[in-house]
Amino acid sequence: MAADRRSSWLKGVLDLLVLSCLTGGESYGYEISKALTAAGLGEIKGGTLYPVLNRLEEAGLVVGEFRAAERGPGRRYYTLTDEGHHALAEQGIAWREFHSAVTAMLTSTLPGGSA
């Protein structure tokens, strides 16, 4: 049950986390997936990540550019647009406010008074 719950929570914030992964500059899907895993969010598979990247690109929040490789398959590199930076800032504030409200609620209701 806990894994199912975490999956639901992640779906609600994955767009924001992917945008966050791009603040340091361009990146590609596998690199983004590794960053999310390293952050403790579990393994994000391509079947979940690439639709998010496509949706963000369609919304104008990221720009993707395919680059051929000398060896192996090419990669699609993603970069935040100005609109993406703005959305990340705005949604980041909204997420922190939501997180604070949830934490306050849990802190006041859990045994021992801590979340």
PDB file of C-alpha atoms in Angstrom:
ATOM      1  CA  MET A   1       0.000   0.000   0.000  1.00  0.00           C
ATOM      2  CA  ALA A   2       2.812   2.452   0.837  1.00  0.00           C
ATOM      3  CA  ALA A   3       4.387   2.058  -2.617  1.00  0.00           C
ATOM      4  CA  ASP A   4       1.006   2.685  -4.266  1.00  0.00           C
ATOM      5  CA  ARG A   5       0.547   5.833  -2.169  1.00  0.00           C
ATOM      6  CA  ARG A   6       4.008   7.152  -3.059  1.00  0.00           C
ATOM      7  CA  SER A   7       3.246   6.550  -6.721  1.00  0.00           C
ATOM      8  CA  SER A   8       0.088   8.661  -6.431  1.00  0.00           C
ATOM      9  CA  TRP A   9       1.959  11.445  -4.686  1.00  0.00           C
ATOM     10  CA  LEU A  10       4.702  11.378  -7.318  1.00  0.00           C
ATOM     11  CA  LYS A  11       2.216  11.683 -10.178  1.00  0.00           C
ATOM     12  CA  GLY A  12       0.986  14.939  -8.679  1.00  0.00           C
ATOM     13  CA  VAL A  13       4.433  16.518  -8.540  1.00  0.00           C
ATOM     14  CA  LEU A  14       6.464  14.794 -11.289  1.00  0.00           C
ATOM     15  CA  ASP A  15       6.092  17.659 -13.798  1.00  0.00           C
ATOM     16  CA  LEU A  16       7.496  20.054 -11.210  1.00  0.00           C
ATOM     17  CA  LEU A  17      10.369  17.707 -10.364  1.00  0.00           C
ATOM     18  CA  VAL A  18      11.303  17.263 -14.024  1.00  0.00           C
ATOM     19  CA  LEU A  19      11.346  21.044 -14.500  1.00  0.00           C
ATOM     20  CA  SER A  20      13.543  21.251 -11.411  1.00  0.00           C
ATOM     21  CA  CYS A  21      16.002  18.753 -12.920  1.00  0.00           C
ATOM     22  CA  LEU A  22      16.530  21.133 -15.833  1.00  0.00           C
ATOM     23  CA  THR A  23      17.513  24.209 -13.817  1.00  0.00           C
ATOM     24  CA  GLY A  24      21.195  23.330 -14.111  1.00  0.00           C
ATOM     25  CA  GLY A  25      21.049  23.259 -17.899  1.00  0.00           C
ATOM     26  CA  GLU A  26      20.063  20.860 -20.625  1.00  0.00           C
ATOM     27  CA  SER A  27      19.602  17.179 -19.935  1.00  0.00           C
ATOM     28  CA  TYR A  28      18.140  14.053 -21.499  1.00  0.00           C
ATOM     29  CA  GLY A  29      15.645  11.516 -20.236  1.00  0.00           C
ATOM     30  CA  TYR A  30      17.985   8.927 -18.749  1.00  0.00           C
ATOM     31  CA  GLU A  31      19.967  11.623 -16.918  1.00  0.00           C
ATOM     32  CA  ILE A  32      16.741  13.104 -15.526  1.00  0.00           C
ATOM     33  CA  SER A  33      15.594   9.656 -14.413  1.00  0.00           C
ATOM     34  CA  LYS A  34      18.908   9.082 -12.620  1.00  0.00           C
ATOM     35  CA  ALA A  35      18.627  12.451 -10.854  1.00  0.00           C
ATOM     36  CA  LEU A  36      15.124  11.634  -9.618  1.00  0.00           C
ATOM     37  CA  THR A  37      16.274   8.216  -8.393  1.00  0.00           C
ATOM     38  CA  ALA A  38      19.277   9.775  -6.635  1.00  0.00           C
ATOM     39  CA  ALA A  39      16.910  12.222  -4.897  1.00  0.00           C
ATOM     40  CA  GLY A  40      15.160   9.248  -3.277  1.00  0.00           C
ATOM     41  CA  LEU A  41      12.032   9.265  -5.425  1.00  0.00           C
ATOM     42  CA  GLY A  42      12.418   5.711  -6.677  1.00  0.00           C
ATOM     43  CA  GLU A  43      13.007   4.538 -10.208  1.00  0.00           C
ATOM     44  CA  ILE A  44      11.111   6.568 -12.784  1.00  0.00           C
ATOM     45  CA  LYS A  45      10.782   4.470 -15.911  1.00  0.00           C
ATOM     46  CA  GLY A  46      10.744   5.810 -19.446  1.00  0.00           C
ATOM     47  CA  GLY A  47       7.064   4.956 -19.867  1.00  0.00           C
ATOM     48  CA  THR A  48       6.341   7.473 -17.118  1.00  0.00           C
ATOM     49  CA  LEU A  49       9.049  10.062 -17.788  1.00  0.00           C
ATOM     50  CA  TYR A  50       8.829  10.542 -21.554  1.00  0.00           C
ATOM     51  CA  PRO A  51       5.099  11.377 -21.601  1.00  0.00           C
ATOM     52  CA  VAL A  52       5.859  14.035 -18.952  1.00  0.00           C
ATOM     53  CA  LEU A  53       8.656  15.477 -21.084  1.00  0.00           C
ATOM     54  CA  ASN A  54       6.380  15.479 -24.141  1.00  0.00           C
ATOM     55  CA  ARG A  55       3.608  17.211 -22.193  1.00  0.00           C
ATOM     56  CA  LEU A  56       6.042  19.851 -20.889  1.00  0.00           C
ATOM     57  CA  GLU A  57       7.339  20.420 -24.403  1.00  0.00           C
ATOM     58  CA  GLU A  58       3.815  20.773 -25.823  1.00  0.00           C
ATOM     59  CA  ALA A  59       3.052  23.289 -23.071  1.00  0.00           C
ATOM     60  CA  GLY A  60       6.093  25.346 -24.067  1.00  0.00           C
ATOM     61  CA  LEU A  61       7.844  24.819 -20.728  1.00  0.00           C
ATOM     62  CA  VAL A  62      10.777  22.923 -22.217  1.00  0.00           C
ATOM     63  CA  VAL A  63      12.365  22.723 -25.650  1.00  0.00           C
ATOM     64  CA  GLY A  64      13.632  19.399 -26.919  1.00  0.00           C
ATOM     65  CA  GLU A  65      16.376  18.957 -29.490  1.00  0.00           C
ATOM     66  CA  PHE A  66      17.370  15.611 -30.986  1.00  0.00           C
ATOM     67  CA  ARG A  67      21.089  15.079 -31.446  1.00  0.00           C
ATOM     68  CA  ALA A  68      22.608  12.188 -33.337  1.00  0.00           C
ATOM     69  CA  ALA A  69      25.421  10.324 -31.614  1.00  0.00           C
ATOM     70  CA  GLU A  70      28.617   9.025 -33.158  1.00  0.00           C
ATOM     71  CA  ARG A  71      28.004   5.703 -31.432  1.00  0.00           C
ATOM     72  CA  GLY A  72      24.675   4.317 -30.375  1.00  0.00           C
ATOM     73  CA  PRO A  73      21.309   5.982 -30.616  1.00  0.00           C
ATOM     74  CA  GLY A  74      20.856   9.730 -30.578  1.00  0.00           C
ATOM     75  CA  ARG A  75      19.358  11.571 -27.630  1.00  0.00           C
ATOM     76  CA  ARG A  76      16.737  14.235 -27.183  1.00  0.00           C
ATOM     77  CA  TYR A  77      18.084  17.006 -24.952  1.00  0.00           C
ATOM     78  CA  TYR A  78      15.649  19.196 -23.039  1.00  0.00           C
ATOM     79  CA  THR A  79      16.113  22.783 -21.887  1.00  0.00           C
ATOM     80  CA  LEU A  80      13.839  24.972 -19.774  1.00  0.00           C
ATOM     81  CA  THR A  81      12.230  27.878 -21.589  1.00  0.00           C
ATOM     82  CA  ASP A  82      11.624  31.252 -19.932  1.00  0.00           C
ATOM     83  CA  GLU A  83       8.034  30.136 -19.461  1.00  0.00           C
ATOM     84  CA  GLY A  84       9.329  26.918 -17.871  1.00  0.00           C
ATOM     85  CA  HIS A  85      11.447  28.885 -15.385  1.00  0.00           C
ATOM     86  CA  HIS A  86       8.409  31.010 -14.515  1.00  0.00           C
ATOM     87  CA  ALA A  87       6.156  27.935 -14.124  1.00  0.00           C
ATOM     88  CA  LEU A  88       8.749  26.223 -11.925  1.00  0.00           C
ATOM     89  CA  ALA A  89       8.988  29.247  -9.635  1.00  0.00           C
ATOM     90  CA  GLU A  90       5.220  29.663  -9.403  1.00  0.00           C
ATOM     91  CA  GLN A  91       4.420  25.969  -8.967  1.00  0.00           C
ATOM     92  CA  GLY A  92       7.329  25.545  -6.551  1.00  0.00           C
ATOM     93  CA  ILE A  93       5.827  28.168  -4.257  1.00  0.00           C
ATOM     94  CA  ALA A  94       2.391  26.530  -4.505  1.00  0.00           C
ATOM     95  CA  TRP A  95       3.891  23.100  -3.715  1.00  0.00           C
ATOM     96  CA  ARG A  96       5.782  24.411  -0.668  1.00  0.00           C
ATOM     97  CA  GLU A  97       2.586  26.030   0.632  1.00  0.00           C
ATOM     98  CA  PHE A  98       0.691  22.769   0.120  1.00  0.00           C
ATOM     99  CA  HIS A  99       3.476  20.766   1.766  1.00  0.00           C
ATOM    100  CA  SER A 100       3.456  23.137   4.754  1.00  0.00           C
ATOM    101  CA  ALA A 101      -0.308  22.752   5.142  1.00  0.00           C
ATOM    102  CA  VAL A 102      -0.080  18.949   5.027  1.00  0.00           C
ATOM    103  CA  THR A 103       2.834  18.931   7.470  1.00  0.00           C
ATOM    104  CA  ALA A 104       0.980  21.233   9.875  1.00  0.00           C
ATOM    105  CA  MET A 105      -2.110  19.045   9.724  1.00  0.00           C
ATOM    106  CA  LEU A 106      -0.146  15.863  10.335  1.00  0.00           C
ATOM    107  CA  THR A 107       1.905  17.438  13.098  1.00  0.00           C
ATOM    108  CA  SER A 108      -1.231  18.447  14.956  1.00  0.00           C
ATOM    109  CA  THR A 109      -2.951  15.079  14.597  1.00  0.00           C
ATOM    110  CA  LEU A 110      -0.281  12.369  14.796  1.00  0.00           C
ATOM    111  CA  PRO A 111       0.521  10.778  18.154  1.00  0.00           C
ATOM    112  CA  GLY A 112       3.504  12.508  19.701  1.00  0.00           C
ATOM    113  CA  GLY A 113       2.759  15.720  17.825  1.00  0.00           C
ATOM    114  CA  SER A 114       5.349  15.290  15.076  1.00  0.00           C
ATOM    115  CA  ALA A 115       5.104  14.433  11.404  1.00  0.00           C
TER     116      ALA A 115
END
